[in-house]
CSV table of C-alpha atoms and ligand atoms in Angstrom, one decimal:
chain,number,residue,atom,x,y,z
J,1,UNK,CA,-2.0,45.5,8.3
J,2,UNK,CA,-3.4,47.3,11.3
J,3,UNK,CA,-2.1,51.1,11.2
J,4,UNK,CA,-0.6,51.9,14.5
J,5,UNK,CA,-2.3,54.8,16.4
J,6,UNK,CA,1.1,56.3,17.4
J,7,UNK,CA,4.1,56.0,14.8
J,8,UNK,CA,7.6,55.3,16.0
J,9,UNK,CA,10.5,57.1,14.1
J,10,UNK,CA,13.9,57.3,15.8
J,11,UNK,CA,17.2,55.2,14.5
J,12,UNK,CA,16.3,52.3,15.7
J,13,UNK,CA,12.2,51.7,15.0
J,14,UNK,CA,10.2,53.2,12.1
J,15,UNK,CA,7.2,51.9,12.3
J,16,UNK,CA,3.7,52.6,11.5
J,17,UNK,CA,1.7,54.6,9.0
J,18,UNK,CA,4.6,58.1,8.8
J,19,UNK,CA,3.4,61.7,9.4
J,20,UNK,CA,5.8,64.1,8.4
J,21,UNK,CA,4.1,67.1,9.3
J,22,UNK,CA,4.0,66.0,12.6
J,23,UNK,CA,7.5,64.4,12.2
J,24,UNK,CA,8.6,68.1,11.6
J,25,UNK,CA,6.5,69.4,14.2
J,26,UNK,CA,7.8,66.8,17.0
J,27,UNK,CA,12.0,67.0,15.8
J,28,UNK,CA,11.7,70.9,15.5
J,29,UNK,CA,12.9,70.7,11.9
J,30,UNK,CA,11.8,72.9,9.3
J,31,UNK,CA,10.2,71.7,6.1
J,32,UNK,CA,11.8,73.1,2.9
J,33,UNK,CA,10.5,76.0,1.3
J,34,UNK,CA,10.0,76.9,-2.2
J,35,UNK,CA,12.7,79.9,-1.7
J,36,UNK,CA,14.9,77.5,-0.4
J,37,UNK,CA,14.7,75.3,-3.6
J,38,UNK,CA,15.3,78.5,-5.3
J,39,UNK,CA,18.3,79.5,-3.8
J,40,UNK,CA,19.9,75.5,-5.0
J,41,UNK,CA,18.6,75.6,-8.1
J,42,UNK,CA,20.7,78.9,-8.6
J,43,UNK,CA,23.4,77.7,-6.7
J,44,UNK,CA,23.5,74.0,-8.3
J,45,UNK,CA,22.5,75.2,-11.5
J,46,UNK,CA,19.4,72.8,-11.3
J,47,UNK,CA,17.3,70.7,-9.0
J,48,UNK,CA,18.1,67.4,-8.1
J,49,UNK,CA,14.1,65.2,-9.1
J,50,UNK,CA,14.3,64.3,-5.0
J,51,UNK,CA,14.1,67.8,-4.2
J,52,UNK,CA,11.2,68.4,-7.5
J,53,UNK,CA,9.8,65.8,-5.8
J,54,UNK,CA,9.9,66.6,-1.9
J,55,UNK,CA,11.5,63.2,-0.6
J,56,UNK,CA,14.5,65.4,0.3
J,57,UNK,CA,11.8,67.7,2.3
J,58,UNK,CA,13.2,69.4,5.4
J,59,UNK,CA,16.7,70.6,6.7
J,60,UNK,CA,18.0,72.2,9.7
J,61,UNK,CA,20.3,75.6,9.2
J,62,UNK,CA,20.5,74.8,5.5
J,63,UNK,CA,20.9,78.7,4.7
J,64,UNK,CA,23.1,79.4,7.5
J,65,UNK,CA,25.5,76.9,5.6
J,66,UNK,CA,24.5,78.4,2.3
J,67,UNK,CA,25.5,81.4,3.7
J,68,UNK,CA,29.1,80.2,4.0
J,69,UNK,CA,29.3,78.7,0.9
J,70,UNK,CA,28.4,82.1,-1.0
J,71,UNK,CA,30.9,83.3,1.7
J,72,UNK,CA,33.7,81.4,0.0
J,73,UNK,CA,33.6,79.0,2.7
J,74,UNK,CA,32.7,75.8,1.1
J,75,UNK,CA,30.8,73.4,3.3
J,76,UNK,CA,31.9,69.5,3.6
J,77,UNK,CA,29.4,66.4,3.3
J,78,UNK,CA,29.0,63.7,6.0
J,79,UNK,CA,26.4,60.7,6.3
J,80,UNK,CA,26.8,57.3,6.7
J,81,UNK,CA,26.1,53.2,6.9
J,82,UNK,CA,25.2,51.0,9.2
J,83,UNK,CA,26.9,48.3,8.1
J,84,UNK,CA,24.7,45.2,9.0
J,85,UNK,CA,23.4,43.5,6.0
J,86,UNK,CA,22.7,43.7,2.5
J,87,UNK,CA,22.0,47.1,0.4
J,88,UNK,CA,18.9,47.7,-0.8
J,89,UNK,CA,16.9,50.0,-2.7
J,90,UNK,CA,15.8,52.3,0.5
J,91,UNK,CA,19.4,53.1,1.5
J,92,UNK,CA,20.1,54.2,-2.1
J,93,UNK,CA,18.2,57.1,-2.2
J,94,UNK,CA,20.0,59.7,0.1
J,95,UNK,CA,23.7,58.4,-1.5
J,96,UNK,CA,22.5,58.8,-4.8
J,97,UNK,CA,21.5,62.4,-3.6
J,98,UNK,CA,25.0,63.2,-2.2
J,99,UNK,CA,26.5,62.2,-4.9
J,100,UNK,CA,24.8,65.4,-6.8
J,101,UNK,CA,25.5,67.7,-3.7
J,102,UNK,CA,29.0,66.5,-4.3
J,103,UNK,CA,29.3,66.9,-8.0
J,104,UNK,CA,27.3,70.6,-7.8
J,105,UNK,CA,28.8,72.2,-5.2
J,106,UNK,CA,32.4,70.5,-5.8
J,107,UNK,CA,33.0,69.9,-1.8
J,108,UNK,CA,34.2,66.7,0.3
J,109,UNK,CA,32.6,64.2,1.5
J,110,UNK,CA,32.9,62.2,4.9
J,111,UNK,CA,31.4,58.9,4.9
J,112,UNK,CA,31.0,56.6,8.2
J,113,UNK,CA,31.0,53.2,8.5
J,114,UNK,CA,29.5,52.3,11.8
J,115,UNK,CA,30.6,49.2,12.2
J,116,UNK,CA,30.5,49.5,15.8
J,117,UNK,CA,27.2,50.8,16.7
J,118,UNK,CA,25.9,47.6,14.4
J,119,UNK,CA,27.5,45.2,16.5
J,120,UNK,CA,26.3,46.7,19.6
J,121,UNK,CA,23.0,46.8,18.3
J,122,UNK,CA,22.5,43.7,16.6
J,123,UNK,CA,22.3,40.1,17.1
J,124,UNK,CA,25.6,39.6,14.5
J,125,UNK,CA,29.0,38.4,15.5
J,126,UNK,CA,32.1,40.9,14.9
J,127,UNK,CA,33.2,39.1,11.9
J,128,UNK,CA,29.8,39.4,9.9
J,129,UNK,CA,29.4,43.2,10.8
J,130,UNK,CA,33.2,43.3,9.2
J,131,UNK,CA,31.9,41.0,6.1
J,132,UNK,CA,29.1,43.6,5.4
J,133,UNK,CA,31.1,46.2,6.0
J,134,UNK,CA,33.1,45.4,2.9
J,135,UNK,CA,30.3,44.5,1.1
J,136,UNK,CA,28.9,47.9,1.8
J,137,UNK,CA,31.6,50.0,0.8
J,138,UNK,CA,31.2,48.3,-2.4
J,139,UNK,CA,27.9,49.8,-3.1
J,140,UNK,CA,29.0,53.4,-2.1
J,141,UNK,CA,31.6,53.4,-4.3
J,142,UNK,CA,29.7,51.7,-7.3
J,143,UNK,CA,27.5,55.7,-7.2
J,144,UNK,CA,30.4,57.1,-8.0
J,145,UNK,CA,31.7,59.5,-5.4
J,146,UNK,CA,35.4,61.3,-6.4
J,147,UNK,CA,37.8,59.4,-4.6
J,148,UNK,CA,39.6,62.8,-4.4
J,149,UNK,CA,36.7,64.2,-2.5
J,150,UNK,CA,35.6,61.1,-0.6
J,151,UNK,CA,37.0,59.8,2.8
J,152,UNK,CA,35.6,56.4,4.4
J,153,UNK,CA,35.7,56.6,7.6
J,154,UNK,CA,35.5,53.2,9.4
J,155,UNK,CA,35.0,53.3,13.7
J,156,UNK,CA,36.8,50.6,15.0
J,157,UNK,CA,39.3,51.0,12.1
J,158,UNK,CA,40.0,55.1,12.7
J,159,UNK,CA,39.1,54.5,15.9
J,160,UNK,CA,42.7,56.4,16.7
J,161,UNK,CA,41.4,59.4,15.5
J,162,UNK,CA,37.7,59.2,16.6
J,163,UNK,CA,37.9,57.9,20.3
J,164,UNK,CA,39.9,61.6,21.6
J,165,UNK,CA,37.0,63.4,20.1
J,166,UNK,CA,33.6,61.0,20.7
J,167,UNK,CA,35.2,61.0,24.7
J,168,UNK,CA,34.8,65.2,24.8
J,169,UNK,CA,31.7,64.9,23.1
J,170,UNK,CA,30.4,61.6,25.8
J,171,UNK,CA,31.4,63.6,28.2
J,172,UNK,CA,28.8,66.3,27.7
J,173,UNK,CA,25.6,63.7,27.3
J,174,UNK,CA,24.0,62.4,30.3
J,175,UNK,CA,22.4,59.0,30.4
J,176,UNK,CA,18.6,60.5,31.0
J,177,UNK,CA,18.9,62.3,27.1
J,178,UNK,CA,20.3,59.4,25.9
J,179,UNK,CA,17.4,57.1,27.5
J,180,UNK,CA,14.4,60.1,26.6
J,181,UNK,CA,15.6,60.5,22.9
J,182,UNK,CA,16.0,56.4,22.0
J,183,UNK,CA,14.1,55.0,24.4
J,184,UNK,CA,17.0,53.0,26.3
J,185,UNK,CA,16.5,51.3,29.2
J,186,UNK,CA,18.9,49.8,32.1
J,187,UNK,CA,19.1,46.7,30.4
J,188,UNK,CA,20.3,48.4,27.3
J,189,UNK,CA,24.2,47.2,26.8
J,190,UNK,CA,26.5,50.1,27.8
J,191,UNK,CA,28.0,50.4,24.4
J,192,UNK,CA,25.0,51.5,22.9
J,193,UNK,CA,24.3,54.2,25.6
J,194,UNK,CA,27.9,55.5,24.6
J,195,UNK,CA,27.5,54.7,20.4
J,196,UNK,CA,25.7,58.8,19.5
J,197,UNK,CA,29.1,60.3,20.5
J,198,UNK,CA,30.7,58.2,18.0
J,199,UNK,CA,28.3,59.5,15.0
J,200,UNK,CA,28.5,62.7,16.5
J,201,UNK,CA,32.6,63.0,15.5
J,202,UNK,CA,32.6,63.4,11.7
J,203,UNK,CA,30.2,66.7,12.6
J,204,UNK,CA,34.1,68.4,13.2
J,205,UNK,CA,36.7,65.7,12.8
J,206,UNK,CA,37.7,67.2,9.6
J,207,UNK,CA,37.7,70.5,10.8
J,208,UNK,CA,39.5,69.7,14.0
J,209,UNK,CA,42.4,67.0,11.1
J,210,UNK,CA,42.8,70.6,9.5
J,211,UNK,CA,42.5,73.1,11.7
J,212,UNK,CA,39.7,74.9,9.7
J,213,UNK,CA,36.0,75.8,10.5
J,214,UNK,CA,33.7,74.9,7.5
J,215,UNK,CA,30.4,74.0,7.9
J,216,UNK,CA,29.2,70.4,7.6
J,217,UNK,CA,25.9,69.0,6.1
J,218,UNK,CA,24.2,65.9,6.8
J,219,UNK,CA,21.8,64.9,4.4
J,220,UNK,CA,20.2,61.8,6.0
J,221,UNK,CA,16.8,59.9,6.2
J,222,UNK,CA,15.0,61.5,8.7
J,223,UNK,CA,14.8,58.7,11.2
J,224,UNK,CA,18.8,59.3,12.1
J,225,UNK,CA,17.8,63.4,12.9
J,226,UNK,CA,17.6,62.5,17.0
J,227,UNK,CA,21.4,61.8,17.0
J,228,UNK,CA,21.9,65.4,15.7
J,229,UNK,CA,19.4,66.9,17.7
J,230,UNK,CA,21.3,65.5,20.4
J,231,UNK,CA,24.9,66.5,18.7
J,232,UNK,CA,24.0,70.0,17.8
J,233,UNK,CA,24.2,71.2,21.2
J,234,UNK,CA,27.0,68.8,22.5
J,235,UNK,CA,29.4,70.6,19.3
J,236,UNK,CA,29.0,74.0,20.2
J,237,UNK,CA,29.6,73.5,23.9
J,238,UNK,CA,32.9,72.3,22.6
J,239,UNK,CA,34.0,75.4,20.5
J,240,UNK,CA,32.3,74.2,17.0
J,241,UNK,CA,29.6,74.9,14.7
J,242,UNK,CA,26.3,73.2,14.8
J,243,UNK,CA,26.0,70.9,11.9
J,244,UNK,CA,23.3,71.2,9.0
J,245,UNK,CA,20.9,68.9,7.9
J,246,UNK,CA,19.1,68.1,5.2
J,247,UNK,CA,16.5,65.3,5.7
J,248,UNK,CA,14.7,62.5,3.6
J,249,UNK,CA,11.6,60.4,3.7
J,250,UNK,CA,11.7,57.0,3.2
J,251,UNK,CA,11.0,55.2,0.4
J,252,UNK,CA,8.2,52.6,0.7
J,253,UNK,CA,8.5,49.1,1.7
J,254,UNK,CA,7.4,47.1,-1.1
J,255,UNK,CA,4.2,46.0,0.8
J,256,UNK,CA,2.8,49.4,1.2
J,257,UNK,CA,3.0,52.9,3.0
J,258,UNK,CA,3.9,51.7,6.2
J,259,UNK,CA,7.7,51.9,7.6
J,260,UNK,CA,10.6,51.8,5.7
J,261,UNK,CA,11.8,49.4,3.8
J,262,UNK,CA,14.0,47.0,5.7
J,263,UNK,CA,16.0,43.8,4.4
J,264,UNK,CA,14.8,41.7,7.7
J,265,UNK,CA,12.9,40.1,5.6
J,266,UNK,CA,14.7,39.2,1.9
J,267,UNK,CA,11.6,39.2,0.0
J,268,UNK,CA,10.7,42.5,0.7
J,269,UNK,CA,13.9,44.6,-0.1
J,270,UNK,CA,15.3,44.7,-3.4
J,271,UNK,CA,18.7,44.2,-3.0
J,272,UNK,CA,21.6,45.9,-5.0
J,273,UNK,CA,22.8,42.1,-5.9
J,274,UNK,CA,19.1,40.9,-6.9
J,275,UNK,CA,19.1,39.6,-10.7
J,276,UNK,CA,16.5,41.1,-13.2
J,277,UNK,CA,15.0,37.9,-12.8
J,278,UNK,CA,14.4,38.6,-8.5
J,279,UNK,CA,13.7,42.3,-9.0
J,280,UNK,CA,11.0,40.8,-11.6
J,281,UNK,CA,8.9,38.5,-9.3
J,282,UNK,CA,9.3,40.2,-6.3
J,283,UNK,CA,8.0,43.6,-7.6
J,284,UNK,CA,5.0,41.5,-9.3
J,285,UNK,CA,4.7,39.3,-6.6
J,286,UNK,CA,4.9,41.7,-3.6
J,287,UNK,CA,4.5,45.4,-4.8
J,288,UNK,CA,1.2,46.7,-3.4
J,289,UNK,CA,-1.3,47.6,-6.3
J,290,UNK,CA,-3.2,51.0,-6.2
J,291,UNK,CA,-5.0,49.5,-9.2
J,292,UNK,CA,-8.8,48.1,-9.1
J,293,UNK,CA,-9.3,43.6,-8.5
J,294,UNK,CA,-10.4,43.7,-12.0
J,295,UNK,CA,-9.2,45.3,-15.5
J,296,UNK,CA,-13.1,46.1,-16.2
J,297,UNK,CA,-13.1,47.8,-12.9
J,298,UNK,CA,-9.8,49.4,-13.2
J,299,UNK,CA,-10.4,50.8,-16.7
J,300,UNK,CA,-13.9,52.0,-15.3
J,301,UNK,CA,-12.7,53.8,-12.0
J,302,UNK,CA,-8.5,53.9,-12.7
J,303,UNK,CA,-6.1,53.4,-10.4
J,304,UNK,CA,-4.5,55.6,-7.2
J,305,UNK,CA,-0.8,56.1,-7.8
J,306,UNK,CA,-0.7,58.1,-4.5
J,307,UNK,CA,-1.0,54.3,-2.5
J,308,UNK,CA,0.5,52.6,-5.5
J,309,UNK,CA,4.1,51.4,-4.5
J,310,UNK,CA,5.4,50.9,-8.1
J,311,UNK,CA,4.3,54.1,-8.3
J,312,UNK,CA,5.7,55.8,-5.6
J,313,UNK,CA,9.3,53.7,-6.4
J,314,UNK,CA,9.2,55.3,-9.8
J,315,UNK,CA,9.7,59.3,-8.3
J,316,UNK,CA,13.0,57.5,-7.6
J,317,UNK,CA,14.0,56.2,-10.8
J,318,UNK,CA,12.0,58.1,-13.7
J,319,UNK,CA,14.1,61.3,-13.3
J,320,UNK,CA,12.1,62.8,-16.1
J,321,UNK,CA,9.2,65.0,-15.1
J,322,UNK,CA,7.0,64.6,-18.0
J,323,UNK,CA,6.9,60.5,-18.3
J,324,UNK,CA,6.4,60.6,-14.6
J,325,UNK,CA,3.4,62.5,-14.8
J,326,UNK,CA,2.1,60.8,-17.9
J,327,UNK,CA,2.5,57.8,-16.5
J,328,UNK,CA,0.3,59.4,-13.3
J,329,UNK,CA,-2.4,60.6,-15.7
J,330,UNK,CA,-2.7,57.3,-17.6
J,331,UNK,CA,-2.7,55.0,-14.2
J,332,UNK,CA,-5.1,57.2,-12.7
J,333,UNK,CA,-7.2,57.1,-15.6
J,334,UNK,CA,-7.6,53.3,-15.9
J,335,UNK,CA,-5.6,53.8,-18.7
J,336,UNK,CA,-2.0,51.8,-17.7
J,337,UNK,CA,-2.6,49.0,-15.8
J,338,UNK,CA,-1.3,47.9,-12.8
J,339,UNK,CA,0.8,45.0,-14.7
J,340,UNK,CA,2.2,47.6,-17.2
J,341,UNK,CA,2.4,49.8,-14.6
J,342,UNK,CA,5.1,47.6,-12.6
J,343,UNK,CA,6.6,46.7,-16.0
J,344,UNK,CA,7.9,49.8,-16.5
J,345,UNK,CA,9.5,49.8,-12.7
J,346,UNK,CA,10.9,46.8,-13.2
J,347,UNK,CA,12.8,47.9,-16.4
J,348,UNK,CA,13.7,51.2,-15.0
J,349,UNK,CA,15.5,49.2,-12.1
J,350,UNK,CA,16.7,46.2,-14.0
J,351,UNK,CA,18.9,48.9,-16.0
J,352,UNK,CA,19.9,51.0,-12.8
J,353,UNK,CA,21.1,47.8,-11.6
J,354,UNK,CA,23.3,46.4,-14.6
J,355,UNK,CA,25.1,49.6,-14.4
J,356,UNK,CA,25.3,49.1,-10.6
J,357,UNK,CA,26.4,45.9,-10.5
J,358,UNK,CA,29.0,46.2,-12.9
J,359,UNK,CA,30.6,49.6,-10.9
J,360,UNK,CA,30.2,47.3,-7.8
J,361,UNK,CA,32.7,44.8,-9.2
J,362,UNK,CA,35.1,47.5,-10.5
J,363,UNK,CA,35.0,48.9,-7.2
J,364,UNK,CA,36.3,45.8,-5.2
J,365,UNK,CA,39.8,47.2,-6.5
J,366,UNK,CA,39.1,50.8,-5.4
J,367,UNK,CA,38.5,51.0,-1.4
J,368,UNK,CA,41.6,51.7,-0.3
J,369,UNK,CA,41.3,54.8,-3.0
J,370,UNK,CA,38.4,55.8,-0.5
J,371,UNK,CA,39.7,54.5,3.1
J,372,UNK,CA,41.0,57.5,5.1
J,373,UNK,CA,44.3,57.8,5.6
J,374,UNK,CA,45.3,58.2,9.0
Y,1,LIG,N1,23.5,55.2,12.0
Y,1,LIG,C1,23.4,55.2,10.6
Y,1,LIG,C2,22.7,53.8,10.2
Y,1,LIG,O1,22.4,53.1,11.0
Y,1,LIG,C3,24.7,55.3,9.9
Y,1,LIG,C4,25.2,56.7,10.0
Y,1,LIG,C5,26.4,57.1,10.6
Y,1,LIG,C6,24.7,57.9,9.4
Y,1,LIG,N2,26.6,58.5,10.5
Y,1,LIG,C7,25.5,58.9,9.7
Y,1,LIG,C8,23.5,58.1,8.6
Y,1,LIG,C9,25.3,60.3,9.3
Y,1,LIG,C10,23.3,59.4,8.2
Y,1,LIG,C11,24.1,60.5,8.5
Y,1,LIG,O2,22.5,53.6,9.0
C-alpha cells in the first residue's frame, strides 16, 4: 500500500499512515504526561494497561476536571456509537476503557446512539440504521456498565429532550466552521451540516435534566476530537463548562499500520459475533507479519513487533505487563514465531469473545434497564 503524503483524521476519514505528534500538534490537544498518569493512578488506585501503554495518550482539561472531582464534585462520562454496522474489535477499545473510569471513580455515564447522524451520513435506509442500533446496544451492555450508572441515550428516540438544546447550540455554529473543520461542501445534505450540535448536547444535558454543574469527560478515539473542538466553545457561550477529553489511538486494521480498522470490508474487522473459527483464519490469513519470509531467516534476524499487527492487537488483550514484554523479547529475538506469535492472539481473543458473546445474549433482556427515561 502506497503511504499517503498527507494523513486525513477527522470523524469521517482516517486515512493514511497516522502521526500523532502532529495529530496533537494540529487539534491543540495535549499529550498525557507522566504526572498526569500519576495523579489516576492515585486517584483510581491503579492504571488502566491502555494508559501503561499510551493508546489512551492525550486529553484536553483532564486536571481541571480532576480538580472537581477532588473538589467533591464528581464528573460524569459521555461517548458514544455510531450505529451503522456491525461491532468490531476497534470500537471496543475506548468502551472497554470507560467501563474502568466508571468502576474507579464510581460516576455516571452518558452513552449516545447516533442513529441520526448515521443515516445522514450513510448510504443505509432508516430501518437498518434502527436494526444496528439494537444490535449495538447489545455489545455495550455485554462490557458491563452499571445499569444504575448508565443512561442510553438514543437521538431520534430522546429527540424531545435533545432538539431544545442542539437548536441553542446550532444556533451559535456557522456553516463556514462547519465546512473548514469536516470538509463539507454545498452538496453536503443539510442534516449533516446540522448533526455536531446533536453530539454536542450530552456535553450538559445532564446537567441542564438536574440542574447541577459537574464536569463531563469524553474519552473518545481521537478522530471524533473536531466535534468538541467545535463544542467547547459553542457550551460556554451558553452558560456551561467546557467538556474534558480524554483521547485514544486507534487500534490497527488488521492489514497493517495504516487507518483504522473499519468493518467496510468483513474480512478485515473482527467482529464481536465472529466464531473462534473466523477470528482463527482471518488473523492467520490477514494479520500483517513483522516476522522474516523464512523461519531460518526469522530465527537468524527475529521479528519487529513494533509493525507486527498481532502484536500491536495483543497491548489490547494481554493486560499483563510481563507476558507482554516476554512475548516482545522472544518475537524480536527470532525466538516466537510469527505462527505462534498469532496463536497466542487468537486464543487471547477467542476467550474474550466466549465471555462476550454470552453477556451479549443476556443482555437482549436488559436495554430498557439502560434506555433513558424521559
Ligand atoms: N460520532 C460517533 C461515531 O460515529 C458517535 C459518538 C457520539 C461519540 N457521541 C460521541 C463518540 C462521544 C465519542 C464520544 O462513532
Amino acid at each position: 500500500m502506497v503511504s499517503k503524503v498527507s494523513p486525513k483524521v477527522n470523524p469521517y476519514e482516517v486515512e493514511g499512515k497516522i502521526d500523532y505528534d502532529r495529530i496533537v500538534k494540529d487539534f491543540g490537544i495535549k499529550k498525557l504526561t507522566k504526572s498526569d498518569l500519576g495523579r489516576i493512578k492515585r486517584l483510581a488506585g491503579e492504571l488502566h494497561p491502555y494508559l501503561r501503554r499510551g493508546i489512551f495518550f492525550a486529553n484536553r482539561d483532564l486536571n481541571w476536571c480532576l480538580d472537581e472531582y477532588e473538589k467533591g464534585n464528581k464528573f460524569f462520562l459521555y461517548t458514544g456509537c455510531g450505529p451503522s454496522g456491525p461491532i468490531h474489535l476497534g470500537h471496543l477499545g475506548t468502551w472497554r476503557f470507560t467501563k474502568w473510569l466508571q468502576d474507579k471513580f464510581g460516576v455516571e455515564l452518558w452513552f449516545q446512539f447516533t442513529d441520526d447522524e448515521k443515516f445522514l451520513f450513510k448510504n443505509k435506509s432508516y430501518q437498518e440504521i434502527q436494526d444496528w442500533t439494537y444490535e449495538n446496544m447489545l455489545d455495550v451492555i455485554a462490557l458491563g456498565f452499571d445499569s444504575k450508572k448508565t443512561h442510553f441515550l438514543v437521538d431520534t428516540k430522546h429527540a424531545g429532550i435533545m432538539y431544545p438544546e442542539a437548536i441553542k447550540v446550532a444556533k451559535k455554529i456557522t456553516f463556514s466552521t462547519i465546512k473548514a473543520a469536516f470538509g463539507f461542501k454545498d452538496s453536503s445534505n443539510i442534516g449533516s451540516i446540522f448533526y455536531t450540535s446533536m453530539q454536542t448536547v450530552p456535553v450538559f444535558l445532564p446537567n441542564v435534566l438536574r440542574n447541577e454543574k459537574r464536569p463531563c469527560l469524553i474519552p473518545l478515539g481521537v478522530d471524533q476530537d473536531p466535534h468538541f473542538r467545535i463544542s467547547r466553545d459553542v457550551v460556554e457561550k451558553l452558560g456551561h463548562k467546557k467538556p474534558a477529553v480524554l483521547h485514544s489511538k486507534f487500534m490497527p486494521p488488521i492489514t497493517g499500520l495504516e487507518g483504522k480498522m473499519s468493518s467496510s470490508f468483513a474480512d478485515h474487522a473482527i467482529l464481536t459475533t465472529d466464531t473462534p473459527k473466523q477470528v482463527k483464519k482471518k488473523i492467520n490469513k490477514y494479520a500483517f507479519s513483522g516476522g522474516q519470509p523464512t523461519v531460518e531467516e526469522h530465527r537468524k534476524l527475529g521479528g519487529n513487533p513494533d509493525i507486527d499487527v498481532s502484536f500491536q492487537w495483543l497491548k489490547y488483550f494481554e493486560f499483563d505487563d510481563n507476558k507482554l514484554v516476554q512475548i516482545e523479547k522472544d518475537y524480536r529475538s527470532g525466538k516466537l514465531l510469527s505462527g505462534e506469535l498469532k496463536l497466542i492472539l487468537i486464543e487471547k481473543v477467542n476467550s474474550f469473545l466466549a465471555e462476550h458473546q454470552k453477556k451479549r445474549e443476556q443482555a437482549k433482556k436488559q436495554i430498557d434497564k439502560y434506555l433513558y427515561k424521559i
